[in-house]
Short mmCIF file of C-alpha atoms (C1' of nucleotides) in Angstrom, two decimals:
data_model
loop_
_atom_site.label_atom_id
_atom_site.label_comp_id
_atom_site.label_asym_id
_atom_site.label_seq_id
_atom_site.Cartn_x
_atom_site.Cartn_y
_atom_site.Cartn_z
CA MET A 46 -20.53 15.30 -28.13
CA LEU A 47 -18.80 16.91 -25.18
CA ALA A 48 -15.52 17.24 -27.30
CA GLU A 49 -17.31 19.10 -29.66
CA ALA A 50 -18.97 21.42 -26.64
CA GLY A 51 -15.50 22.07 -25.63
CA GLY A 52 -12.99 24.93 -26.06
CA PRO A 53 -9.95 25.12 -27.66
CA GLU A 54 -7.46 22.21 -28.03
CA ARG A 55 -4.62 22.38 -25.55
CA GLN A 56 -1.40 20.71 -25.35
CA VAL A 57 0.48 20.00 -22.15
CA PRO A 58 3.79 17.97 -22.23
CA ARG A 59 4.77 14.84 -20.15
CA GLY A 60 4.95 16.16 -16.47
CA GLY A 61 2.96 19.16 -17.11
CA ILE A 62 -0.12 20.24 -15.14
CA VAL A 63 -3.41 20.42 -16.71
CA ARG A 64 -4.96 21.70 -13.78
CA ALA A 65 -3.77 22.49 -9.87
CA GLU A 66 -5.56 21.37 -7.20
CA GLY A 67 -7.04 24.15 -4.90
CA MET A 68 -7.85 26.68 -7.99
CA PRO A 69 -11.22 27.81 -8.13
CA VAL A 70 -13.82 25.60 -10.26
CA ASN A 71 -15.08 26.74 -13.74
CA GLY A 72 -15.20 23.44 -15.83
CA PHE A 73 -13.74 20.26 -16.85
CA HIS A 74 -11.89 18.63 -19.22
CA VAL A 75 -12.12 16.21 -22.05
CA LEU A 76 -8.82 14.06 -22.27
CA LEU A 77 -8.35 13.42 -26.38
CA ASP A 78 -5.16 11.82 -26.48
CA GLY A 79 -2.13 10.62 -23.95
CA TRP A 80 -2.35 9.74 -20.38
CA VAL A 81 -3.48 11.77 -17.18
CA SER A 82 -3.07 11.36 -13.34
CA SER A 83 -5.63 12.73 -10.82
CA SER A 84 -3.96 13.06 -7.47
CA ILE A 85 -4.48 14.79 -3.94
CA ALA A 86 -1.57 16.06 -2.16
CA VAL A 87 -1.66 14.90 1.44
CA SER A 88 -0.23 17.55 4.17
CA ASP A 89 2.96 14.79 5.26
CA GLY A 90 4.33 15.52 1.49
CA GLY A 91 3.11 12.64 -0.17
CA ARG A 92 0.13 12.38 -2.71
CA GLN A 93 -2.28 9.78 -3.46
CA ILE A 94 -2.95 9.11 -7.66
CA VAL A 95 -6.72 8.84 -7.35
CA LYS A 96 -7.15 7.87 -10.81
CA ILE A 97 -5.51 7.20 -14.11
CA HIS A 98 -7.24 8.81 -16.97
CA LEU A 99 -7.12 7.41 -20.75
CA PRO A 100 -8.17 8.99 -24.15
CA GLY A 101 -11.90 9.72 -23.95
CA ASP A 102 -12.27 10.20 -20.32
CA ILE A 103 -13.62 13.35 -18.71
CA LEU A 104 -11.07 15.00 -16.43
CA GLY A 105 -11.90 17.12 -13.26
CA ALA A 106 -15.70 16.39 -13.00
CA PRO A 107 -15.80 15.64 -9.10
CA SER A 108 -14.49 18.67 -8.49
CA LEU A 109 -17.54 20.18 -9.94
CA ALA A 110 -19.41 19.74 -6.31
CA LEU A 111 -16.40 21.89 -5.01
CA ARG A 112 -15.61 25.64 -4.61
CA HIS A 113 -11.94 24.59 -5.30
CA THR A 114 -10.46 21.96 -7.04
CA ALA A 115 -9.49 18.81 -5.26
CA GLU A 116 -7.49 17.08 -7.80
CA THR A 117 -4.14 17.89 -9.61
CA LEU A 118 -4.45 16.95 -13.37
CA THR A 119 -0.82 15.79 -14.40
CA ALA A 120 0.22 14.72 -18.03
CA LEU A 121 1.70 11.32 -17.93
CA THR A 122 2.54 11.56 -21.16
CA GLN A 123 2.26 14.38 -23.53
CA VAL A 124 -1.45 14.98 -24.00
CA ARG A 125 -4.23 16.89 -25.74
CA VAL A 126 -7.37 18.17 -23.60
CA ARG A 127 -9.97 20.42 -24.57
CA HIS A 128 -11.65 22.45 -21.81
CA ILE A 129 -15.50 22.68 -21.13
CA GLU A 130 -17.39 25.40 -19.32
CA ALA A 131 -19.65 24.36 -16.55
CA GLU A 132 -22.51 26.08 -18.27
CA LYS A 133 -22.21 23.72 -21.45
CA LEU A 134 -22.58 21.07 -19.13
CA GLY A 135 -25.77 22.37 -17.58
CA ARG A 136 -27.31 23.00 -21.00
CA ILE A 137 -27.08 19.33 -21.75
CA PHE A 138 -29.09 18.48 -18.74
CA HIS A 139 -31.78 20.58 -20.23
CA ILE A 140 -31.59 19.85 -23.85
CA ALA A 141 -30.42 16.14 -23.96
CA PRO A 142 -31.85 14.32 -20.92
CA ARG A 143 -30.79 10.68 -22.22
CA MET A 144 -27.30 12.21 -22.21
CA GLY A 145 -27.76 13.60 -18.67
CA ALA A 146 -28.66 10.43 -17.52
CA ALA A 147 -25.99 8.55 -19.41
CA LEU A 148 -23.57 11.34 -17.57
CA PHE A 149 -25.18 10.39 -14.03
CA LEU A 150 -24.44 6.76 -15.00
CA SER A 151 -20.82 7.28 -15.86
CA ALA A 152 -20.26 9.11 -12.56
CA GLN A 153 -21.81 6.00 -10.95
CA GLN A 154 -19.52 3.79 -12.57
CA GLU A 155 -16.52 5.78 -11.40
CA ARG A 156 -17.86 5.42 -7.90
CA VAL A 157 -17.62 1.46 -8.52
CA ILE A 158 -14.05 2.06 -9.66
CA LEU A 159 -13.27 3.92 -6.77
CA MET A 160 -14.95 1.46 -4.18
CA ASP A 161 -12.95 -1.55 -5.69
CA ARG A 162 -9.86 1.07 -5.50
CA ILE A 163 -10.59 1.63 -1.85
CA ALA A 164 -11.20 -2.19 -0.84
CA SER A 165 -7.83 -2.81 -2.87
CA VAL A 166 -5.76 -0.27 -0.98
CA GLY A 167 -7.57 -1.18 2.49
CA ARG A 168 -7.81 -4.96 2.29
CA THR A 169 -4.76 -6.41 0.29
CA GLN A 170 -1.29 -6.01 0.44
CA ALA A 171 1.24 -4.67 -2.46
CA GLY A 172 1.06 -8.00 -4.33
CA GLY A 173 -3.04 -7.75 -4.62
CA ARG A 174 -2.78 -3.86 -5.39
CA VAL A 175 -0.44 -4.31 -8.19
CA ALA A 176 -2.37 -7.02 -9.73
CA ALA A 177 -5.57 -4.96 -9.54
CA LEU A 178 -4.11 -1.82 -11.17
CA LEU A 179 -2.66 -4.05 -13.90
CA LEU A 180 -6.16 -5.64 -14.55
CA HIS A 181 -8.11 -2.68 -14.26
CA LEU A 182 -5.54 -0.71 -16.59
CA HIS A 183 -5.35 -3.58 -19.37
CA GLU A 184 -9.24 -4.00 -19.08
CA ARG A 185 -9.87 -0.41 -19.89
CA LEU A 186 -6.96 -0.19 -22.74
CA SER A 187 -8.78 -3.38 -24.16
CA LEU A 188 -12.05 -1.65 -24.48
CA ILE A 189 -10.10 1.11 -26.48
CA ASP A 190 -8.39 -1.27 -28.22
CA PRO A 191 -10.28 -4.55 -28.67
CA ASP A 192 -7.58 -6.17 -30.79
CA ARG A 193 -4.86 -5.83 -28.11
CA GLY A 194 -3.55 -8.81 -26.56
CA PRO A 195 -2.45 -9.54 -23.00
CA SER A 196 0.29 -6.63 -22.58
CA PHE A 197 0.32 -3.00 -22.99
CA GLU A 198 2.84 -0.14 -21.65
CA LEU A 199 2.36 1.34 -18.77
CA PRO A 200 3.89 4.92 -19.33
CA LEU A 201 4.18 5.32 -15.23
CA THR A 202 7.60 5.23 -12.93
CA GLN A 203 7.74 3.13 -10.30
CA GLU A 204 7.14 6.04 -7.88
CA GLN A 205 4.04 7.12 -9.61
CA ILE A 206 2.77 3.34 -9.38
CA GLY A 207 3.35 3.60 -5.68
CA ASP A 208 1.54 6.62 -5.37
CA VAL A 209 -1.75 4.86 -7.13
CA ILE A 210 -1.63 1.67 -5.11
CA GLY A 211 -0.34 3.48 -1.80
CA VAL A 212 2.97 2.39 -1.20
CA THR A 213 6.66 3.55 -1.68
CA SER A 214 8.28 2.83 -4.81
CA VAL A 215 10.99 1.16 -3.23
CA HIS A 216 8.20 -1.45 -2.16
CA VAL A 217 6.73 -1.24 -5.84
CA ASN A 218 10.03 -2.47 -7.08
CA ARG A 219 10.19 -5.64 -4.44
CA THR A 220 6.92 -6.27 -5.36
CA PHE A 221 7.19 -6.33 -9.42
CA ARG A 222 10.31 -8.18 -9.04
CA ASP A 223 8.14 -10.95 -7.14
CA LEU A 224 5.42 -10.86 -9.19
CA GLU A 225 8.05 -11.63 -12.02
CA ARG A 226 9.62 -14.59 -10.34
CA ARG A 227 6.54 -16.17 -9.47
CA GLY A 228 5.19 -15.82 -13.07
CA PHE A 229 2.42 -13.38 -12.79
CA ILE A 230 3.95 -10.65 -15.11
CA VAL A 231 6.70 -10.19 -17.82
CA ARG A 232 8.45 -6.89 -17.92
CA ASP A 233 10.63 -4.89 -20.58
CA GLY A 234 11.15 -1.62 -19.53
CA MET A 235 7.59 -0.17 -19.50
CA HIS A 236 6.02 -2.74 -21.35
CA PHE A 237 4.08 -5.21 -19.46
CA THR A 238 2.62 -8.76 -20.35
CA LEU A 239 0.04 -10.51 -18.24
CA PRO A 240 0.71 -14.38 -18.77
CA ASN A 241 -1.56 -15.27 -16.06
CA VAL A 242 -4.87 -13.16 -16.00
CA PRO A 243 -6.76 -15.84 -13.87
CA GLY A 244 -4.00 -15.94 -11.08
CA LEU A 245 -3.56 -11.97 -10.98
CA ARG A 246 -7.56 -11.96 -10.55
CA ALA A 247 -7.22 -14.15 -7.52
CA LEU A 248 -4.47 -12.09 -6.17
CA ALA A 249 -6.28 -8.95 -6.58
CA GLY A 250 -8.87 -10.18 -4.19
CA LEU A 251 -11.96 -8.46 -6.14
CA PRO A 252 -14.86 -9.56 -8.62
CA THR A 253 -14.74 -8.99 -12.08
CA ARG A 254 -17.46 -6.36 -12.65
CA GLU A 255 -19.69 -6.61 -15.53
CA TRP A 256 -21.10 -3.19 -16.83
CA ALA A 257 -24.60 -2.60 -17.46
CA ARG A 258 -25.08 -2.10 -21.38
CA ASP A 259 -28.14 -1.14 -23.07
CA VAL A 260 -29.69 0.56 -19.88
CA ARG A 261 -33.09 1.12 -20.82
CA TRP A 262 -34.54 3.49 -17.92
CA ILE A 263 -32.35 6.47 -19.02
CA ASP A 264 -34.83 6.81 -22.06
CA GLY A 265 -37.21 7.97 -19.85
CA PRO A 266 -41.32 7.68 -19.83
CA GLU A 267 -41.62 8.97 -23.32
CA THR A 268 -40.10 5.23 -25.05
CA ALA A 269 -41.28 3.64 -22.10
CA LEU A 270 -44.85 3.87 -22.58
CA GLY A 271 -44.00 4.17 -26.49
CA MET B 12 -38.69 14.25 -3.87
CA LEU B 13 -37.26 10.78 -4.37
CA ALA B 14 -38.47 9.44 -0.96
CA GLU B 15 -42.22 10.28 -2.13
CA ALA B 16 -41.41 8.25 -5.67
CA GLY B 17 -40.44 5.01 -3.84
CA GLY B 18 -42.11 2.19 -3.07
CA PRO B 19 -43.18 1.11 0.82
CA GLU B 20 -41.22 1.65 3.63
CA ARG B 21 -39.04 -1.26 4.85
CA GLN B 22 -37.74 -1.62 8.58
CA VAL B 23 -34.27 -3.48 9.05
CA PRO B 24 -33.05 -4.27 12.30
CA ARG B 25 -29.76 -3.92 13.52
CA GLY B 26 -27.14 -6.01 12.05
CA GLY B 27 -29.75 -6.96 9.18
CA ILE B 28 -28.90 -6.72 5.19
CA VAL B 29 -30.78 -4.17 2.92
CA ARG B 30 -29.33 -5.47 0.06
CA ALA B 31 -26.78 -8.39 -0.67
CA GLU B 32 -23.78 -7.78 -3.03
CA GLY B 33 -24.07 -9.98 -6.35
CA MET B 34 -27.71 -9.50 -6.62
CA PRO B 35 -29.64 -8.30 -10.02
CA VAL B 36 -29.77 -4.83 -10.17
CA ASN B 37 -33.17 -3.11 -10.24
CA GLY B 38 -33.17 0.16 -8.34
CA PHE B 39 -31.58 1.85 -5.32
CA HIS B 40 -33.02 2.70 -2.02
CA VAL B 41 -33.27 6.18 0.26
CA LEU B 42 -32.25 5.83 3.64
CA LEU B 43 -35.22 7.71 5.80
CA ASP B 44 -33.76 6.52 9.36
CA GLY B 45 -30.79 4.87 10.95
CA TRP B 46 -27.08 4.46 9.97
CA VAL B 47 -26.23 1.78 7.02
CA SER B 48 -22.69 0.36 5.92
CA SER B 49 -22.11 0.02 2.40
CA SER B 50 -19.05 -2.68 2.07
CA ILE B 51 -17.27 -4.57 -0.50
CA ALA B 52 -16.21 -8.44 0.25
CA VAL B 53 -12.71 -9.23 -0.54
CA SER B 54 -11.87 -12.61 -1.56
CA ASP B 55 -9.39 -13.44 1.41
CA GLY B 56 -12.46 -12.96 3.88
CA GLY B 57 -11.99 -9.72 4.59
CA ARG B 58 -14.58 -6.66 3.69
CA GLN B 59 -14.00 -2.97 3.24
CA ILE B 60 -16.69 -0.63 4.46
CA VAL B 61 -16.85 1.88 1.49
CA LYS B 62 -19.51 4.42 2.83
CA ILE B 63 -21.30 5.23 6.24
CA HIS B 64 -24.84 6.13 5.22
CA LEU B 65 -26.67 8.60 7.36
CA PRO B 66 -30.29 9.62 7.06
CA GLY B 67 -31.42 11.16 4.05
CA ASP B 68 -28.85 9.40 2.00
CA ILE B 69 -29.51 7.53 -1.45
CA LEU B 70 -27.99 3.79 -1.07
CA GLY B 71 -26.76 1.51 -3.71
CA ALA B 72 -26.78 4.25 -6.73
CA PRO B 73 -23.33 3.07 -8.01
CA SER B 74 -24.55 -0.40 -8.88
CA LEU B 75 -27.22 1.24 -11.24
CA ALA B 76 -24.01 1.16 -13.57
CA LEU B 77 -23.70 -2.71 -12.89
CA ARG B 78 -25.54 -5.99 -13.80
CA HIS B 79 -24.97 -7.14 -10.09
CA THR B 80 -24.84 -4.99 -7.20
CA ALA B 81 -21.43 -4.30 -6.02
CA GLU B 82 -21.80 -3.47 -2.24
CA THR B 83 -23.28 -4.99 0.41
CA LEU B 84 -25.84 -2.67 2.50
CA THR B 85 -26.09 -3.61 6.17
CA ALA B 86 -28.19 -1.82 8.69
CA LEU B 87 -25.56 -0.67 11.56
CA THR B 88 -28.75 0.41 13.61
CA GLN B 89 -32.49 -0.39 13.15
CA VAL B 90 -33.52 1.65 9.78
CA ARG B 91 -36.35 2.43 7.71
CA VAL B 92 -35.57 2.27 4.04
CA ARG B 93 -37.85 2.89 0.82
CA HIS B 94 -36.98 1.17 -2.38
CA ILE B 95 -36.76 3.07 -5.78
CA GLU B 96 -37.49 1.65 -9.15
CA ALA B 97 -34.47 2.51 -11.90
CA GLU B 98 -37.29 3.66 -14.16
CA LYS B 99 -38.58 6.05 -11.82
CA LEU B 100 -35.28 7.79 -11.72
CA GLY B 101 -35.18 7.62 -15.55
CA ARG B 102 -38.47 9.76 -15.61
CA ILE B 103 -36.67 12.36 -13.22
CA PHE B 104 -33.92 13.18 -15.79
CA HIS B 105 -36.59 13.74 -18.42
CA ILE B 106 -39.68 15.54 -16.73
CA ALA B 107 -37.04 17.60 -14.01
CA PRO B 108 -33.86 18.22 -15.83
CA ARG B 109 -32.65 20.79 -12.93
CA MET B 110 -33.12 17.51 -10.37
CA GLY B 111 -31.10 15.41 -12.97
CA ALA B 112 -28.14 17.80 -13.01
CA ALA B 113 -28.34 17.95 -9.07
CA LEU B 114 -28.24 14.11 -8.78
CA PHE B 115 -25.21 14.58 -11.20
CA LEU B 116 -23.56 16.70 -8.96
CA SER B 117 -24.48 14.76 -5.97
CA ALA B 118 -22.52 11.50 -7.46
CA GLN B 119 -19.70 13.85 -8.07
CA GLN B 120 -19.24 14.96 -4.50
CA GLU B 121 -19.66 11.26 -3.54
CA ARG B 122 -16.55 10.81 -5.59
CA VAL B 123 -14.69 13.63 -4.03
CA ILE B 124 -15.44 11.79 -0.67
CA LEU B 125 -14.39 8.25 -2.17
CA MET B 126 -11.04 10.11 -3.66
CA ASP B 127 -10.43 11.74 0.19
CA ARG B 128 -10.90 8.25 1.29
CA ILE B 129 -8.48 6.48 -0.94
CA ALA B 130 -5.86 9.38 -0.16
CA SER B 131 -6.50 8.94 3.69
CA VAL B 132 -6.23 4.88 3.33
CA GLY B 133 -3.28 5.07 0.86
CA ARG B 134 -1.22 7.61 2.29
CA THR B 135 -1.80 7.86 6.21
CA GLN B 136 -1.41 5.75 9.17
CA ALA B 137 -3.97 4.54 11.47
CA GLY B 138 -4.05 7.67 13.73
CA GLY B 139 -4.68 9.75 10.54
CA ARG B 140 -7.55 7.53 9.13
CA VAL B 141 -9.47 7.39 12.81
CA ALA B 142 -9.18 11.21 12.68
CA ALA B 143 -10.39 11.73 9.13
CA LEU B 144 -13.12 9.23 10.06
CA LEU B 145 -14.53 11.09 13.00
CA LEU B 146 -14.24 14.45 11.37
CA HIS B 147 -16.32 13.35 8.42
CA LEU B 148 -19.13 11.91 10.36
CA HIS B 149 -19.04 14.79 12.95
CA GLU B 150 -19.55 17.27 9.71
CA ARG B 151 -22.13 15.09 8.29
CA LEU B 152 -23.92 14.86 11.37
CA SER B 153 -23.83 18.27 12.27
CA LEU B 154 -25.11 19.31 8.62
CA ILE B 155 -28.16 17.40 9.48
CA ASP B 156 -28.41 18.66 13.12
CA PRO B 157 -26.60 22.38 13.29
CA ASP B 158 -27.05 22.51 16.82
CA ARG B 159 -24.89 19.43 17.50
CA GLY B 160 -22.06 20.19 19.80
CA PRO B 161 -18.44 18.77 19.25
CA SER B 162 -19.75 15.01 20.17
CA PHE B 163 -21.86 12.54 18.47
CA GLU B 164 -22.75 8.80 18.87
CA LEU B 165 -20.85 6.24 16.57
CA PRO B 166 -23.02 3.22 16.31
CA LEU B 167 -20.16 0.95 15.03
CA THR B 168 -17.95 -1.58 16.84
CA GLN B 169 -14.36 -1.02 16.56
CA GLU B 170 -14.02 -4.07 14.02
CA GLN B 171 -16.62 -2.29 11.90
CA ILE B 172 -14.48 0.98 12.24
CA GLY B 173 -11.36 -1.22 11.18
CA ASP B 174 -13.18 -2.11 8.08
CA VAL B 175 -13.80 1.27 7.40
CA ILE B 176 -10.22 2.21 7.68
CA GLY B 177 -8.38 -0.61 6.67
CA VAL B 178 -7.05 -1.96 9.82
CA THR B 179 -7.79 -4.56 12.28
CA SER B 180 -10.17 -4.11 15.24
CA VAL B 181 -6.93 -4.85 17.62
CA HIS B 182 -5.13 -1.89 15.75
CA VAL B 183 -8.34 0.35 16.09
CA ASN B 184 -8.56 -0.16 19.74
CA ARG B 185 -4.66 0.71 20.00
CA THR B 186 -5.19 3.62 17.95
CA PHE B 187 -8.02 5.08 19.99
CA ARG B 188 -6.37 4.62 23.36
CA ASP B 189 -3.36 6.38 21.95
CA LEU B 190 -5.35 9.42 20.31
CA GLU B 191 -7.36 9.35 23.97
CA ARG B 192 -3.97 9.67 25.90
CA ARG B 193 -2.90 12.46 23.12
CA GLY B 194 -6.04 14.36 23.98
CA PHE B 195 -7.73 14.53 20.50
CA ILE B 196 -10.63 12.38 21.57
CA VAL B 197 -12.81 11.66 24.58
CA ARG B 198 -14.64 8.41 24.75
CA ASP B 199 -17.58 7.12 26.44
CA GLY B 200 -18.82 4.00 25.19
CA MET B 201 -19.80 4.74 21.70
CA HIS B 202 -20.02 8.23 22.62
CA PHE B 203 -17.54 10.42 21.00
CA THR B 204 -16.46 14.14 21.81
CA LEU B 205 -13.62 15.87 19.83
CA PRO B 206 -11.83 18.54 21.96
CA ASN B 207 -9.24 19.32 19.38
CA VAL B 208 -10.62 19.70 15.82
CA PRO B 209 -7.63 21.42 14.47
CA GLY B 210 -5.06 18.87 16.06
CA LEU B 211 -7.37 16.20 14.23
CA ARG B 212 -7.62 17.82 11.06
CA ALA B 213 -3.81 18.15 10.99
CA LEU B 214 -3.61 14.32 11.79
CA ALA B 215 -6.07 13.61 9.03
CA GLY B 216 -3.81 15.40 6.68
CA LEU B 217 -6.40 16.22 4.22
CA PRO B 218 -8.06 19.39 3.16
CA THR B 219 -11.33 20.62 4.50
CA ARG B 220 -13.81 20.67 1.54
CA GLU B 221 -16.04 23.49 0.53
CA TRP B 222 -18.77 22.01 -0.93
CA ALA B 223 -20.26 24.26 -4.23
CA ARG B 224 -23.71 25.80 -3.21
CA ASP B 225 -26.34 27.74 -5.26
CA VAL B 226 -24.37 26.21 -8.80
CA ARG B 227 -26.25 28.11 -11.14
CA TRP B 228 -25.03 26.16 -14.09
CA ILE B 229 -27.38 23.24 -13.30
CA ASP B 230 -30.51 25.97 -14.69
CA GLY B 231 -29.69 25.43 -17.94
CA PRO B 232 -29.81 27.74 -20.76
CA GLU B 233 -33.48 28.78 -19.86
CA THR B 234 -32.62 30.86 -16.63
CA ALA B 235 -28.99 31.48 -18.07
CA LEU B 236 -30.55 33.51 -20.87
CA GLY B 237 -33.17 34.95 -19.06
"C1'" DC C 333 32.08 12.01 -21.35
"C1'" DG C 334 29.19 13.99 -17.40
"C1'" DT C 335 24.75 14.35 -15.59
"C1'" DG C 336 20.27 13.44 -14.09
"C1'" DC C 337 16.60 10.16 -13.67
"C1'" DA C 338 14.77 5.76 -12.77
"C1'" DC C 339 15.59 1.29 -11.33
"C1'" DT C 340 17.47 -2.00 -8.12
"C1'" DT C 341 19.34 -3.82 -3.70
"C1'" DG C 342 20.37 -4.45 1.22
"C1'" DA C 343 20.02 -3.08 6.09
"C1'" DC C 344 17.32 -1.77 9.47
"C1'" DA C 345 13.29 0.49 12.12
"C1'" DG C 346 8.44 0.63 12.84
"C1'" DC C 347 3.74 0.20 11.98
"C1'" DT C 348 0.25 -3.14 11.76
"C1'" DG C 349 -1.72 -8.02 11.59
"C1'" DT C 350 -2.30 -12.36 13.98
"C1'" DC C 351 -2.90 -15.07 18.01
"C1'" DA C 352 -4.22 -15.82 22.38
"C1'" DA C 353 -6.12 -14.23 27.01
"C1'" DT C 354 -8.79 -11.42 29.72
"C1'" DG C 355 -12.77 -8.37 31.57
"C1'" DC C 356 -16.87 -6.26 30.96
"C1'" DC C 357 -21.65 -6.21 30.12
"C1'" DG C 358 -26.29 -7.01 28.92
"C1'" DG C 359 -29.46 -10.73 27.82
"C1'" DT C 360 -31.19 -15.20 28.93
"C1'" DG C 361 -32.59 -19.13 31.31
"C1'" DG C 362 -33.07 -21.53 35.82
"C1'" DC D 1386 -31.91 -13.60 42.24
"C1'" DC D 1387 -28.19 -15.62 40.00
"C1'" DA D 1388 -25.50 -18.38 36.92
"C1'" DC D 1389 -24.09 -18.57 32.03
"C1'" DC D 1390 -23.30 -17.06 27.46
"C1'" DG D 1391 -21.92 -14.30 23.69
"C1'" DG D 1392 -20.50 -10.05 21.79
"C1'" DC D 1393 -17.53 -6.63 22.51
"C1'" DA D 1394 -13.18 -4.12 24.27
"C1'" DT D 1395 -8.62 -4.52 25.90
"C1'" DT D 1396 -4.01 -5.71 26.29
"C1'" DG D 1397 0.32 -8.31 25.41
"C1'" DA D 1398 3.71 -11.17 22.62
"C1'" DC D 1399 5.56 -12.11 18.34
"C1'" DA D 1400 5.72 -11.96 13.55
"C1'" DG D 1401 5.31 -9.87 8.82
"C1'" DC D 1402 4.71 -6.61 5.88
"C1'" DT D 1403 6.17 -1.83 4.50
"C1'" DG D 1404 8.94 2.70 5.10
"C1'" DT D 1405 13.10 4.78 5.39
"C1'" DC D 1406 17.91 5.04 4.21
"C1'" DA D 1407 21.71 4.68 1.53
"C1'" DA D 1408 24.34 2.94 -1.99
"C1'" DG D 1409 25.23 1.07 -6.67
"C1'" DT D 1410 23.85 0.43 -11.41
"C1'" DG D 1411 21.95 1.50 -15.87
"C1'" DC D 1412 20.35 4.71 -19.80
"C1'" DA D 1413 19.03 8.30 -22.12
"C1'" DC D 1414 20.56 13.11 -23.14
"C1'" DG D 1415 23.47 17.31 -23.44
#
DNA sequence: CGTGCACTTGACAGCTGTCAATGCCGGTGG
DNA sequence: CCACCGGCATTGACAGCTGTCAAGTGCACG
């Protein structure tokens, strides 16, 4: 529904900027294909990747609350995106309240993901953070492609992975080799396999979230009374 | 509006649990008075405080996306809260679309705050994290009470502050004394004064956010066309 | 075949965690 | 009124995780 409401399709090559931080806010994007990172620059020259976006994701929605965009959206692979005007979004809340509630719920889900990220970055060391990242991405990829096995392609450099979990690329490398040696992961270039998911979960130190499905309250009073 | 839609008022003493993590989700809370922390337990025994709630805040909304609550809501002071059923929330999206859009926008604002928190915890060291926390709380308190000067009460122990920014209480203490010595903060028990806000901002390393006000698109097509 | 990018490795410094002890202070019981 | 107690702040010593710096390797690409 959102994708159809959008403007023309746009292609961005790997490494290209979909939208830079600090720009005036006039809408958001939908990711049709490819991977995108959402990052915040820190004044010491570093940057923090706050979210890895997969196909189907809404990009840049948090900045709707701001005058200037907070995040830089960078194409991790070649991507296709569609821009959507904020006005189109406003119409949805008035025309399709159930959809509005679903968008609200989706935003709350993103908050849970961010909360878990903070817990991971703030309270575990590098091994646990890598474990949490790999598990999180594998889980989301499995939702898109249920037939997927225990492995996947991770199109990020080790420096980008470091920007996600808050360590340097050198330490990402040390951590990968350590996890490999201990049998938690298998690597072949950017291809990762997770032979010991329970072990990784224990390393990550965070509970596995069960997302609410068939949430009845978003139907509102009509169906609730009907 | 939300507070009026809620159930009976409840009082919780300092240190009490408003709602524990892992419980079935059936709604959320509104904070009428006092301070509340929202935290996630990590399996190594630690915990991460993901949000400090001030009067007027909505508590526990992220867990609406889950089957079991993700956050433990702990009273940092004596507090008054009101519980609100999820059904009441669903009704709002259908009866008051503009309010629904505003709730959506508020959730996006919270995402920006969490994103900044991740950048702070992941990409700065203890001094910068303390600076970011103090600035953030002072800014929010100033919104509630515009006449407030450059100082405020922070009803958190140093251990709790450590749980917010992801360091130990010992290191929080070291950092406080260092910031004090360098003239960035003045302390008297739990009373904090910020004599050098620009300096703290530079330490924090994050941009100051300008929140969108008078967002027109949430009015939807009616007024947009009228 | 040269070039650039990413990965890998080692040495060392620095920030932070851990452990332990001390002091302070308000509340409580005698 | 005073001793005791528990929670919190403070401090020092030391270990460990992570950052920094630097160099080498491998590989894709022109």
